[in-house]
PDB file of C-alpha atoms in Angstrom:
ATOM      1  CA  MET O   1      65.666 -88.776  31.471  1.00 79.00           C
ATOM      2  CA  ILE O   2      67.279 -85.445  32.381  1.00 84.00           C
ATOM      3  CA  GLU O   3      67.750 -84.793  36.060  1.00 90.00           C
ATOM      4  CA  ILE O   4      66.667 -81.285  37.017  1.00 81.00           C
ATOM      5  CA  THR O   5      68.220 -79.613  40.033  1.00 85.00           C
ATOM      6  CA  ILE O   6      66.271 -77.085  42.081  1.00 84.00           C
ATOM      7  CA  ASP O   7      68.368 -74.017  42.931  1.00 89.00           C
ATOM      8  CA  LYS O   8      67.648 -71.815  45.919  1.00 91.00           C
ATOM      9  CA  ASP O   9      68.387 -68.134  46.521  1.00 91.00           C
ATOM     10  CA  VAL O  10      69.349 -67.311  42.922  1.00 89.00           C
ATOM     11  CA  PRO O  11      68.502 -63.613  42.413  1.00 87.00           C
ATOM     12  CA  MET O  12      66.162 -62.920  39.528  1.00 84.00           C
ATOM     13  CA  ARG O  13      67.476 -60.519  36.915  1.00 82.00           C
ATOM     14  CA  ARG O  14      65.464 -57.342  36.567  1.00 79.00           C
ATOM     15  CA  ASP O  15      64.208 -56.727  33.057  1.00 71.00           C
ATOM     16  CA  LYS O  16      64.627 -53.229  31.745  1.00 66.00           C
ATOM     17  CA  LYS O  17      61.292 -51.556  31.221  1.00 61.00           C
ATOM     18  CA  ARG O  18      60.862 -49.825  27.907  1.00 58.00           C
ATOM     19  CA  SER O  19      60.204 -46.156  28.282  1.00 58.00           C
ATOM     20  CA  GLY O  20      57.517 -45.614  25.687  1.00 63.00           C
ATOM     21  CA  SER O  21      57.528 -46.443  22.021  1.00 70.00           C
ATOM     22  CA  LYS O  22      60.494 -45.953  19.743  1.00 82.00           C
ATOM     23  CA  TYR O  23      57.998 -44.414  17.316  1.00 87.00           C
ATOM     24  CA  PRO O  24      56.530 -40.898  17.845  1.00 91.00           C
ATOM     25  CA  PHE O  25      52.829 -41.932  17.988  1.00 89.00           C
ATOM     26  CA  GLU O  26      52.053 -39.904  21.107  1.00 88.00           C
ATOM     27  CA  LYS O  27      53.275 -36.667  19.494  1.00 92.00           C
ATOM     28  CA  MET O  28      51.239 -37.076  16.297  1.00 92.00           C
ATOM     29  CA  ASP O  29      48.151 -35.065  15.401  1.00 94.00           C
ATOM     30  CA  ILE O  30      45.485 -36.277  12.967  1.00 95.00           C
ATOM     31  CA  GLY O  31      46.947 -36.107   9.439  1.00 96.00           C
ATOM     32  CA  ASP O  32      50.585 -36.400  10.603  1.00 96.00           C
ATOM     33  CA  SER O  33      52.711 -39.254   9.252  1.00 95.00           C
ATOM     34  CA  PHE O  34      56.224 -40.647   9.280  1.00 93.00           C
ATOM     35  CA  ALA O  35      58.082 -43.144   7.091  1.00 92.00           C
ATOM     36  CA  ILE O  36      60.372 -46.048   7.954  1.00 90.00           C
ATOM     37  CA  PRO O  37      62.710 -47.268   5.157  1.00 90.00           C
ATOM     38  CA  ILE O  38      62.379 -50.938   4.238  1.00 88.00           C
ATOM     39  CA  GLU O  39      65.806 -52.556   4.358  1.00 83.00           C
ATOM     40  CA  SER O  40      64.726 -56.042   3.272  1.00 77.00           C
ATOM     41  CA  SER O  41      62.888 -57.112   0.145  1.00 71.00           C
ATOM     42  CA  ASP O  42      59.748 -57.841   2.198  1.00 75.00           C
ATOM     43  CA  PRO O  43      57.890 -54.874   3.747  1.00 76.00           C
ATOM     44  CA  THR O  44      55.610 -57.150   5.783  1.00 83.00           C
ATOM     45  CA  ASP O  45      57.879 -57.261   8.852  1.00 82.00           C
ATOM     46  CA  VAL O  46      58.213 -53.460   9.100  1.00 83.00           C
ATOM     47  CA  GLN O  47      54.501 -52.953   8.493  1.00 84.00           C
ATOM     48  CA  ARG O  48      53.609 -55.591  11.114  1.00 85.00           C
ATOM     49  CA  ARG O  49      55.858 -53.966  13.760  1.00 85.00           C
ATOM     50  CA  LEU O  50      54.427 -50.503  13.099  1.00 85.00           C
ATOM     51  CA  SER O  51      50.841 -51.747  13.094  1.00 85.00           C
ATOM     52  CA  SER O  52      51.386 -53.634  16.336  1.00 86.00           C
ATOM     53  CA  ALA O  53      52.898 -50.582  18.044  1.00 84.00           C
ATOM     54  CA  ALA O  54      50.113 -48.339  16.709  1.00 85.00           C
ATOM     55  CA  ARG O  55      47.433 -50.762  17.927  1.00 86.00           C
ATOM     56  CA  ARG O  56      48.560 -50.099  21.506  1.00 86.00           C
ATOM     57  CA  MET O  57      47.567 -46.436  21.036  1.00 88.00           C
ATOM     58  CA  LYS O  58      43.970 -47.391  20.201  1.00 87.00           C
ATOM     59  CA  SER O  59      43.072 -47.452  23.913  1.00 86.00           C
ATOM     60  CA  GLN O  60      43.934 -43.733  23.955  1.00 88.00           C
ATOM     61  CA  GLY O  61      41.511 -43.082  21.082  1.00 91.00           C
ATOM     62  CA  LYS O  62      44.269 -42.729  18.470  1.00 93.00           C
ATOM     63  CA  ASN O  63      44.003 -44.695  15.221  1.00 93.00           C
ATOM     64  CA  PHE O  64      46.666 -45.171  12.560  1.00 93.00           C
ATOM     65  CA  SER O  65      46.884 -46.534   9.019  1.00 91.00           C
ATOM     66  CA  THR O  66      49.959 -47.873   7.182  1.00 89.00           C
ATOM     67  CA  ARG O  67      50.874 -48.090   3.498  1.00 90.00           C
ATOM     68  CA  THR O  68      53.923 -49.405   1.662  1.00 90.00           C
ATOM     69  CA  LEU O  69      55.164 -46.778  -0.811  1.00 92.00           C
ATOM     70  CA  THR O  70      58.155 -45.779  -2.902  1.00 93.00           C
ATOM     71  CA  GLU O  71      59.396 -42.290  -2.028  1.00 93.00           C
ATOM     72  CA  GLY O  72      62.414 -40.859  -3.834  1.00 94.00           C
ATOM     73  CA  GLY O  73      63.302 -44.304  -5.134  1.00 93.00           C
ATOM     74  CA  VAL O  74      63.286 -45.835  -1.628  1.00 91.00           C
ATOM     75  CA  ARG O  75      60.643 -48.301  -0.427  1.00 90.00           C
ATOM     76  CA  VAL O  76      59.122 -47.197   2.869  1.00 90.00           C
ATOM     77  CA  VAL O  77      56.265 -48.025   5.171  1.00 89.00           C
ATOM     78  CA  ARG O  78      54.435 -44.787   5.955  1.00 92.00           C
ATOM     79  CA  ILE O  79      52.048 -44.544   8.895  1.00 92.00           C
ATOM     80  CA  TRP O  80      49.395 -41.834   9.296  1.00 93.00           C
ATOM     81  CA  ARG O  81      47.369 -40.846  12.321  1.00 94.00           C
ATOM     82  CA  VAL O  82      43.803 -40.962  11.027  1.00 94.00           C
ATOM     83  CA  GLU O  83      41.780 -40.397  14.197  1.00 88.00           C
TER      84      GLU O  83
END
């Protein structure tokens, strides 16, 4: 069995708070969109990250929709503000 030692008076590291999203959702009007290039062979990860970030905007009455497309020979995930 591992013996665990209790430490006292160890200062807790402060986590850096993120200042907003790295995506421009708050600046978008209905009909606006932006594209993120897909660097891997699987677009699911990029689409999941964008959808998750966009879902947080739903409480502000803003809805978004994503699609995986090929634009100029490059695969991208494009996200539109729809409401």
